[in-house]
PDB file of C-alpha atoms in Angstrom:
ATOM      1  CA  MET Q  19      -8.481  12.732  -3.221  1.00 91.00           C
ATOM      2  CA  GLU Q  20     -10.158  12.219  -6.609  1.00 96.00           C
ATOM      3  CA  THR Q  21      -9.704   9.293  -8.932  1.00 98.00           C
ATOM      4  CA  ALA Q  22      -7.785  11.443 -11.358  1.00 98.00           C
ATOM      5  CA  GLU Q  23      -5.380  12.526  -8.686  1.00 98.00           C
ATOM      6  CA  PHE Q  24      -4.698   8.874  -7.793  1.00 98.00           C
ATOM      7  CA  ILE Q  25      -4.006   8.049 -11.406  1.00 98.00           C
ATOM      8  CA  GLU Q  26      -1.579  10.926 -11.595  1.00 98.00           C
ATOM      9  CA  THR Q  27       0.104   9.781  -8.420  1.00 98.00           C
ATOM     10  CA  LEU Q  28       0.319   6.182  -9.785  1.00 98.00           C
ATOM     11  CA  ASP Q  29       1.958   7.527 -12.978  1.00 98.00           C
ATOM     12  CA  ARG Q  30       4.572   9.493 -11.068  1.00 98.00           C
ATOM     13  CA  GLU Q  31       5.331   6.863  -8.497  1.00 98.00           C
ATOM     14  CA  GLY Q  32       5.769   4.133 -11.087  1.00 98.00           C
ATOM     15  CA  ARG Q  33       8.187   6.293 -13.062  1.00 98.00           C
ATOM     16  CA  LEU Q  34      10.166   7.010  -9.872  1.00 98.00           C
ATOM     17  CA  LEU Q  35      10.164   3.373  -8.973  1.00 98.00           C
ATOM     18  CA  ALA Q  36      11.622   2.427 -12.336  1.00 98.00           C
ATOM     19  CA  ALA Q  37      14.224   5.138 -12.230  1.00 98.00           C
ATOM     20  CA  ALA Q  38      15.404   4.173  -8.709  1.00 98.00           C
ATOM     21  CA  ALA Q  39      15.521   0.467  -9.714  1.00 98.00           C
ATOM     22  CA  GLU Q  40      17.604   1.213 -12.767  1.00 98.00           C
ATOM     23  CA  GLU Q  41      20.016   3.316 -10.692  1.00 98.00           C
ATOM     24  CA  ALA Q  42      20.297   0.568  -8.032  1.00 98.00           C
ATOM     25  CA  GLY Q  43      20.534  -2.356 -10.456  1.00 98.00           C
ATOM     26  CA  THR Q  44      18.335  -5.406 -10.364  1.00 98.00           C
ATOM     27  CA  HIS Q  45      20.880  -7.310  -8.202  1.00 98.00           C
ATOM     28  CA  ALA Q  46      20.795  -4.752  -5.360  1.00 98.00           C
ATOM     29  CA  THR Q  47      19.288  -5.725  -2.111  1.00 98.00           C
ATOM     30  CA  VAL Q  48      16.147  -3.998  -0.850  1.00 98.00           C
ATOM     31  CA  PRO Q  49      16.631  -3.034   2.850  1.00 97.00           C
ATOM     32  CA  THR Q  50      12.898  -2.410   3.430  1.00 96.00           C
ATOM     33  CA  CYS Q  51      11.918  -5.868   2.116  1.00 95.00           C
ATOM     34  CA  GLN Q  52      13.922  -8.576   3.902  1.00 92.00           C
ATOM     35  CA  GLY Q  53      15.303 -11.117   1.520  1.00 95.00           C
ATOM     36  CA  TRP Q  54      14.337  -9.251  -1.699  1.00 98.00           C
ATOM     37  CA  GLN Q  55      16.540  -7.851  -4.420  1.00 98.00           C
ATOM     38  CA  VAL Q  56      15.390  -5.171  -6.822  1.00 98.00           C
ATOM     39  CA  ARG Q  57      14.592  -7.856  -9.380  1.00 98.00           C
ATOM     40  CA  ASP Q  58      12.004  -9.380  -6.935  1.00 98.00           C
ATOM     41  CA  LEU Q  59      10.535  -5.935  -6.404  1.00 98.00           C
ATOM     42  CA  LEU Q  60      10.082  -5.262 -10.098  1.00 98.00           C
ATOM     43  CA  ARG Q  61       8.618  -8.737 -10.798  1.00 98.00           C
ATOM     44  CA  HIS Q  62       6.158  -8.393  -7.936  1.00 98.00           C
ATOM     45  CA  THR Q  63       4.986  -4.846  -8.656  1.00 98.00           C
ATOM     46  CA  GLY Q  64       4.905  -5.380 -12.402  1.00 98.00           C
ATOM     47  CA  THR Q  65       2.785  -8.472 -12.005  1.00 98.00           C
ATOM     48  CA  VAL Q  66       0.406  -6.625  -9.643  1.00 98.00           C
ATOM     49  CA  HIS Q  67       0.053  -3.839 -12.206  1.00 98.00           C
ATOM     50  CA  ARG Q  68      -0.935  -6.279 -14.941  1.00 98.00           C
ATOM     51  CA  TRP Q  69      -3.215  -8.125 -12.602  1.00 98.00           C
ATOM     52  CA  ALA Q  70      -5.036  -4.928 -11.573  1.00 98.00           C
ATOM     53  CA  ALA Q  71      -5.318  -3.562 -15.133  1.00 98.00           C
ATOM     54  CA  ALA Q  72      -6.894  -6.828 -16.315  1.00 98.00           C
ATOM     55  CA  PHE Q  73      -9.957  -6.358 -14.040  1.00 98.00           C
ATOM     56  CA  VAL Q  74     -10.615  -2.927 -15.389  1.00 98.00           C
ATOM     57  CA  ALA Q  75      -9.800  -3.558 -19.004  1.00 98.00           C
ATOM     58  CA  GLU Q  76     -11.671  -6.888 -19.268  1.00 97.00           C
ATOM     59  CA  GLY Q  77     -14.458  -6.211 -16.802  1.00 97.00           C
ATOM     60  CA  TYR Q  78     -13.829  -9.357 -14.729  1.00 98.00           C
ATOM     61  CA  THR Q  79     -16.454  -9.446 -12.051  1.00 97.00           C
ATOM     62  CA  ALA Q  80     -14.888 -12.268  -9.970  1.00 98.00           C
ATOM     63  CA  TYR Q  81     -11.475 -12.717  -8.494  1.00 97.00           C
ATOM     64  CA  ARG Q  82      -8.836 -14.107 -10.878  1.00 96.00           C
ATOM     65  CA  PRO Q  83      -5.262 -14.879  -9.861  1.00 94.00           C
ATOM     66  CA  GLY Q  84      -2.314 -13.208 -11.575  1.00 90.00           C
ATOM     67  CA  GLU Q  85      -0.296 -14.786 -14.278  1.00 88.00           C
ATOM     68  CA  GLY Q  86       2.792 -15.414 -12.211  1.00 92.00           C
ATOM     69  CA  LEU Q  87       6.244 -13.783 -12.033  1.00 96.00           C
ATOM     70  CA  PRO Q  88       8.237 -13.288 -15.248  1.00 97.00           C
ATOM     71  CA  ASP Q  89      11.612 -15.014 -15.737  1.00 96.00           C
ATOM     72  CA  LEU Q  90      13.232 -11.702 -16.650  1.00 98.00           C
ATOM     73  CA  ASP Q  91      16.112  -9.658 -15.333  1.00 98.00           C
ATOM     74  CA  GLY Q  92      18.248  -6.638 -16.056  1.00 98.00           C
ATOM     75  CA  ALA Q  93      17.239  -4.169 -18.810  1.00 98.00           C
ATOM     76  CA  GLU Q  94      14.584  -6.542 -20.137  1.00 98.00           C
ATOM     77  CA  LEU Q  95      12.916  -6.673 -16.697  1.00 98.00           C
ATOM     78  CA  LEU Q  96      12.999  -2.922 -16.427  1.00 98.00           C
ATOM     79  CA  GLY Q  97      11.401  -2.582 -19.860  1.00 98.00           C
ATOM     80  CA  TRP Q  98       8.713  -5.142 -18.991  1.00 98.00           C
ATOM     81  CA  PHE Q  99       7.974  -3.177 -15.740  1.00 98.00           C
ATOM     82  CA  ARG Q 100       7.721   0.129 -17.540  1.00 98.00           C
ATOM     83  CA  GLU Q 101       5.419  -1.328 -20.178  1.00 98.00           C
ATOM     84  CA  GLY Q 102       3.043  -2.824 -17.618  1.00 98.00           C
ATOM     85  CA  HIS Q 103       2.958   0.390 -15.557  1.00 98.00           C
ATOM     86  CA  ARG Q 104       2.114   2.477 -18.683  1.00 98.00           C
ATOM     87  CA  TYR Q 105      -0.617  -0.003 -19.574  1.00 98.00           C
ATOM     88  CA  LEU Q 106      -2.161   0.227 -16.073  1.00 98.00           C
ATOM     89  CA  VAL Q 107      -2.125   4.050 -16.133  1.00 98.00           C
ATOM     90  CA  ARG Q 108      -3.621   4.115 -19.671  1.00 98.00           C
ATOM     91  CA  THR Q 109      -6.281   1.533 -18.686  1.00 98.00           C
ATOM     92  CA  LEU Q 110      -7.374   3.572 -15.681  1.00 98.00           C
ATOM     93  CA  SER Q 111      -7.200   6.886 -17.509  1.00 98.00           C
ATOM     94  CA  THR Q 112      -9.413   5.724 -20.352  1.00 98.00           C
ATOM     95  CA  ALA Q 113     -11.890   3.517 -18.477  1.00 98.00           C
ATOM     96  CA  ALA Q 114     -15.510   4.432 -18.231  1.00 97.00           C
ATOM     97  CA  PRO Q 115     -16.288   5.989 -14.798  1.00 97.00           C
ATOM     98  CA  ASP Q 116     -19.082   3.376 -14.374  1.00 97.00           C
ATOM     99  CA  VAL Q 117     -16.998   0.338 -15.265  1.00 98.00           C
ATOM    100  CA  ARG Q 118     -18.027  -2.746 -13.314  1.00 98.00           C
ATOM    101  CA  CYS Q 119     -15.398  -5.200 -12.147  1.00 98.00           C
ATOM    102  CA  TRP Q 120     -14.214  -7.100  -9.052  1.00 98.00           C
ATOM    103  CA  HIS Q 121     -12.568  -5.158  -6.266  1.00 98.00           C
ATOM    104  CA  PHE Q 122     -11.849  -6.110  -2.649  1.00 97.00           C
ATOM    105  CA  LEU Q 123     -12.310  -2.962  -0.452  1.00 97.00           C
ATOM    106  CA  PRO Q 124     -15.242  -0.636  -0.141  1.00 95.00           C
ATOM    107  CA  ALA Q 125     -14.994   2.281  -2.611  1.00 97.00           C
ATOM    108  CA  PRO Q 126     -17.217   4.751  -4.366  1.00 97.00           C
ATOM    109  CA  SER Q 127     -16.762   2.725  -7.562  1.00 98.00           C
ATOM    110  CA  PRO Q 128     -14.503  -0.075  -8.956  1.00 98.00           C
ATOM    111  CA  LEU Q 129     -12.435   2.495 -10.855  1.00 98.00           C
ATOM    112  CA  ALA Q 130     -11.983   4.591  -7.761  1.00 98.00           C
ATOM    113  CA  PHE Q 131     -10.834   1.558  -5.861  1.00 98.00           C
ATOM    114  CA  TRP Q 132      -8.205   0.435  -8.375  1.00 98.00           C
ATOM    115  CA  ALA Q 133      -6.853   3.905  -8.935  1.00 98.00           C
ATOM    116  CA  ARG Q 134      -6.436   4.397  -5.180  1.00 98.00           C
ATOM    117  CA  ARG Q 135      -5.109   0.959  -4.452  1.00 98.00           C
ATOM    118  CA  GLN Q 136      -2.512   0.953  -7.189  1.00 98.00           C
ATOM    119  CA  ALA Q 137      -1.342   4.471  -6.304  1.00 98.00           C
ATOM    120  CA  HIS Q 138      -0.615   3.315  -2.765  1.00 98.00           C
ATOM    121  CA  GLU Q 139       0.778  -0.028  -3.861  1.00 98.00           C
ATOM    122  CA  THR Q 140       3.230   1.656  -6.196  1.00 98.00           C
ATOM    123  CA  ALA Q 141       4.183   4.403  -3.777  1.00 98.00           C
ATOM    124  CA  VAL Q 142       5.137   1.949  -1.051  1.00 98.00           C
ATOM    125  CA  HIS Q 143       7.226  -0.092  -3.502  1.00 98.00           C
ATOM    126  CA  ARG Q 144       8.792   3.118  -4.858  1.00 98.00           C
ATOM    127  CA  VAL Q 145       9.993   3.674  -1.354  1.00 98.00           C
ATOM    128  CA  ASP Q 146      11.429   0.156  -1.410  1.00 98.00           C
ATOM    129  CA  ALA Q 147      13.278   0.835  -4.698  1.00 98.00           C
ATOM    130  CA  GLU Q 148      14.671   4.065  -3.366  1.00 98.00           C
ATOM    131  CA  SER Q 149      15.902   2.289  -0.284  1.00 98.00           C
ATOM    132  CA  ALA Q 150      17.895  -0.016  -2.530  1.00 98.00           C
ATOM    133  CA  ARG Q 151      19.327   2.939  -4.481  1.00 98.00           C
ATOM    134  CA  GLY Q 152      20.157   4.950  -1.454  1.00 96.00           C
ATOM    135  CA  GLY Q 153      20.136   8.666  -0.963  1.00 94.00           C
ATOM    136  CA  THR Q 154      17.259  10.968   0.016  1.00 93.00           C
ATOM    137  CA  PRO Q 155      13.861   9.376  -0.724  1.00 93.00           C
ATOM    138  CA  THR Q 156      11.207  11.225  -2.569  1.00 97.00           C
ATOM    139  CA  ALA Q 157       8.701  12.966  -0.230  1.00 95.00           C
ATOM    140  CA  ILE Q 158       5.117  11.763   0.205  1.00 97.00           C
ATOM    141  CA  GLY Q 159       2.555  14.470   0.511  1.00 96.00           C
ATOM    142  CA  PRO Q 160       0.466  14.610   3.745  1.00 96.00           C
ATOM    143  CA  ALA Q 161      -2.922  14.220   2.020  1.00 96.00           C
ATOM    144  CA  PHE Q 162      -1.834  11.118   0.152  1.00 98.00           C
ATOM    145  CA  ALA Q 163      -0.146   9.700   3.265  1.00 98.00           C
ATOM    146  CA  LEU Q 164      -3.328  10.222   5.331  1.00 98.00           C
ATOM    147  CA  ASP Q 165      -5.325   8.409   2.716  1.00 98.00           C
ATOM    148  CA  GLY Q 166      -2.847   5.590   2.752  1.00 98.00           C
ATOM    149  CA  ILE Q 167      -3.217   5.266   6.577  1.00 98.00           C
ATOM    150  CA  ASP Q 168      -6.952   5.206   6.170  1.00 97.00           C
ATOM    151  CA  GLU Q 169      -6.869   2.612   3.509  1.00 98.00           C
ATOM    152  CA  LEU Q 170      -4.643   0.399   5.606  1.00 98.00           C
ATOM    153  CA  LEU Q 171      -6.502   0.708   8.936  1.00 98.00           C
ATOM    154  CA  ARG Q 172     -10.098   0.953   7.798  1.00 97.00           C
ATOM    155  CA  GLY Q 173      -9.685  -1.146   4.612  1.00 97.00           C
ATOM    156  CA  PHE Q 174      -7.137  -3.856   4.694  1.00 96.00           C
ATOM    157  CA  HIS Q 175      -7.198  -4.562   8.456  1.00 97.00           C
ATOM    158  CA  ALA Q 176     -11.032  -4.436   8.658  1.00 96.00           C
ATOM    159  CA  ARG Q 177     -11.075  -7.638   6.621  1.00 96.00           C
ATOM    160  CA  PRO Q 178     -11.404 -11.097   8.296  1.00 95.00           C
ATOM    161  CA  ARG Q 179      -7.933 -12.082   6.914  1.00 94.00           C
ATOM    162  CA  SER Q 180      -6.117  -9.483   9.095  1.00 96.00           C
ATOM    163  CA  ARG Q 181      -3.705 -11.219  11.479  1.00 96.00           C
ATOM    164  CA  VAL Q 182      -3.545  -8.319  13.949  1.00 97.00           C
ATOM    165  CA  ARG Q 183      -5.341 -10.022  16.774  1.00 96.00           C
ATOM    166  CA  SER Q 184      -5.026  -9.937  20.637  1.00 96.00           C
ATOM    167  CA  GLU Q 185      -6.587 -12.329  23.107  1.00 95.00           C
ATOM    168  CA  GLU Q 186      -6.636  -9.496  25.601  1.00 96.00           C
ATOM    169  CA  PRO Q 187      -8.538  -6.434  24.190  1.00 97.00           C
ATOM    170  CA  ARG Q 188      -6.153  -3.586  23.461  1.00 97.00           C
ATOM    171  CA  VAL Q 189      -6.518  -0.132  21.921  1.00 97.00           C
ATOM    172  CA  LEU Q 190      -3.933   1.459  19.601  1.00 98.00           C
ATOM    173  CA  ARG Q 191      -4.152   5.158  18.734  1.00 98.00           C
ATOM    174  CA  VAL Q 192      -2.570   6.400  15.507  1.00 98.00           C
ATOM    175  CA  ARG Q 193      -1.950  10.204  15.377  1.00 97.00           C
ATOM    176  CA  ALA Q 194      -0.502  12.186  12.454  1.00 97.00           C
ATOM    177  CA  THR Q 195       1.184  15.178  14.075  1.00 97.00           C
ATOM    178  CA  ASP Q 196       1.282  17.409  11.014  1.00 95.00           C
ATOM    179  CA  VAL Q 197      -2.395  17.436  10.203  1.00 94.00           C
ATOM    180  CA  ASP Q 198      -5.033  18.679  12.637  1.00 94.00           C
ATOM    181  CA  GLY Q 199      -7.596  16.001  13.639  1.00 93.00           C
ATOM    182  CA  ALA Q 200      -5.821  13.124  11.887  1.00 96.00           C
ATOM    183  CA  VAL Q 201      -6.378  10.505  14.597  1.00 97.00           C
ATOM    184  CA  TRP Q 202      -7.483   6.867  14.399  1.00 98.00           C
ATOM    185  CA  THR Q 203      -8.443   4.508  17.232  1.00 97.00           C
ATOM    186  CA  VAL Q 204      -7.793   0.828  16.466  1.00 98.00           C
ATOM    187  CA  ARG Q 205      -9.502  -1.660  18.762  1.00 97.00           C
ATOM    188  CA  LEU Q 206      -7.646  -4.942  18.844  1.00 98.00           C
ATOM    189  CA  SER Q 207      -9.239  -8.164  20.008  1.00 97.00           C
ATOM    190  CA  ALA Q 208      -9.542 -11.846  18.958  1.00 97.00           C
ATOM    191  CA  GLU Q 209     -11.566 -10.563  16.015  1.00 96.00           C
ATOM    192  CA  PRO Q 210     -10.376  -8.335  13.110  1.00 96.00           C
ATOM    193  CA  PRO Q 211      -9.383  -4.844  14.180  1.00 97.00           C
ATOM    194  CA  VAL Q 212     -12.104  -2.191  14.359  1.00 97.00           C
ATOM    195  CA  THR Q 213     -10.924   1.314  13.480  1.00 97.00           C
ATOM    196  CA  GLU Q 214     -12.688   4.642  14.077  1.00 96.00           C
ATOM    197  CA  ARG Q 215     -11.530   8.026  12.785  1.00 94.00           C
ATOM    198  CA  ASP Q 216     -11.354   9.727  16.176  1.00 88.00           C
ATOM    199  CA  GLY Q 217      -9.186   9.912  19.240  1.00 81.00           C
ATOM    200  CA  ARG Q 218     -11.650  10.187  22.102  1.00 85.00           C
ATOM    201  CA  ALA Q 219     -11.247   6.730  23.545  1.00 86.00           C
ATOM    202  CA  ASP Q 220      -8.584   5.861  25.979  1.00 94.00           C
ATOM    203  CA  ALA Q 221      -5.657   3.992  24.415  1.00 97.00           C
ATOM    204  CA  ASP Q 222      -3.114   1.551  25.684  1.00 97.00           C
ATOM    205  CA  CYS Q 223      -0.563   2.741  23.227  1.00 98.00           C
ATOM    206  CA  GLU Q 224      -0.238   5.656  20.755  1.00 98.00           C
ATOM    207  CA  VAL Q 225       1.991   5.787  17.692  1.00 98.00           C
ATOM    208  CA  SER Q 226       2.492   9.263  16.246  1.00 98.00           C
ATOM    209  CA  GLY Q 227       4.519  11.301  13.831  1.00 98.00           C
ATOM    210  CA  PRO Q 228       4.279  13.136  10.520  1.00 98.00           C
ATOM    211  CA  ALA Q 229       1.745  11.502   8.192  1.00 98.00           C
ATOM    212  CA  ALA Q 230       4.267  10.310   5.657  1.00 98.00           C
ATOM    213  CA  GLN Q 231       6.510   8.675   8.191  1.00 97.00           C
ATOM    214  CA  LEU Q 232       3.595   7.221  10.096  1.00 98.00           C
ATOM    215  CA  CYS Q 233       2.099   5.672   6.850  1.00 98.00           C
ATOM    216  CA  LEU Q 234       5.433   4.006   6.000  1.00 98.00           C
ATOM    217  CA  ALA Q 235       5.837   2.837   9.558  1.00 98.00           C
ATOM    218  CA  LEU Q 236       2.395   1.194   9.579  1.00 98.00           C
ATOM    219  CA  TRP Q 237       3.429  -0.544   6.360  1.00 97.00           C
ATOM    220  CA  ASN Q 238       6.552  -1.688   8.265  1.00 96.00           C
ATOM    221  CA  ARG Q 239       8.938   0.292   6.099  1.00 96.00           C
ATOM    222  CA  LEU Q 240      10.171   2.603   8.861  1.00 96.00           C
ATOM    223  CA  PRO Q 241      10.192   2.456  12.675  1.00 96.00           C
ATOM    224  CA  PHE Q 242       7.358   4.343  14.353  1.00 97.00           C
ATOM    225  CA  PRO Q 243       8.464   7.958  14.862  1.00 97.00           C
ATOM    226  CA  GLN Q 244       7.166   8.020  18.444  1.00 98.00           C
ATOM    227  CA  VAL Q 245       5.606   5.392  20.622  1.00 98.00           C
ATOM    228  CA  THR Q 246       3.913   6.256  24.005  1.00 98.00           C
ATOM    229  CA  GLY Q 247       2.209   3.943  26.457  1.00 98.00           C
ATOM    230  CA  ASP Q 248       2.460   0.089  26.212  1.00 97.00           C
ATOM    231  CA  ALA Q 249       5.073  -0.500  23.485  1.00 98.00           C
ATOM    232  CA  SER Q 250       4.053  -4.145  23.221  1.00 97.00           C
ATOM    233  CA  VAL Q 251       0.931  -3.024  21.347  1.00 98.00           C
ATOM    234  CA  ALA Q 252       2.983  -1.329  18.666  1.00 97.00           C
ATOM    235  CA  ALA Q 253       5.236  -4.381  18.591  1.00 97.00           C
ATOM    236  CA  LEU Q 254       2.224  -6.546  18.031  1.00 97.00           C
ATOM    237  CA  TRP Q 255       1.312  -4.377  15.035  1.00 97.00           C
ATOM    238  CA  ARG Q 256       4.758  -4.730  13.565  1.00 96.00           C
ATOM    239  CA  GLU Q 257       4.814  -8.531  14.091  1.00 95.00           C
ATOM    240  CA  LYS Q 258       1.300  -9.306  12.731  1.00 96.00           C
ATOM    241  CA  SER Q 259       0.322  -6.574  10.235  1.00 95.00           C
ATOM    242  CA  ALA Q 260       2.096  -7.718   7.090  1.00 91.00           C
ATOM    243  CA  ILE Q 261      -0.262  -7.906   4.044  1.00 82.00           C
ATOM    244  CA  GLY Q 262       0.098 -11.096   1.992  1.00 68.00           C
TER     245      GLY Q 262
END
């Protein structure tokens, strides 16, 4: 996917998130995020949007913490969220392609990183908001879901801070069943996971299903559609893979 496509997706997903949150009400519980209400979801995601936009808008070249969660609720909180989301979309849309700023995963450019990361961040939290509202969730396209799987496995969990570790070496295979050749092999050990985009190695466990369901399952929003082999490897993922 191109940077412009990620920005379009971010725009759409943020609007859907706000609409679902408004329908649910800020007091509603979020089934996919234990202990959260919709107000927590809006405060978190809105703060992340402003934090991300600042790197691109101001050209910060080193990590900077966010400004903290706002003490807002109800309609005022929804308005604050929408304002920050629009600002992020506008910032990314108007930024110079060669803008230089801090980012934390490999990417063709800082702008490409932030557009991709915030599109996926917002999409996952849109699913959270829709879980609070109830009803049929908005579909995630296979291409975007595959990219989300790749970002999670070969980006987030390639970093030293990943907690998915196993004293006994194990191999987890991840297979999207609705896209030909969409297979990842995740090697688990006492070190950070190492993921390859292929399925030739023997695996102790395979998790599989349509790309959209599989992406959300890897983010611990849904159960794995199908697990074959040693289910304890899939359970290890669910226990240790949360991103802080």
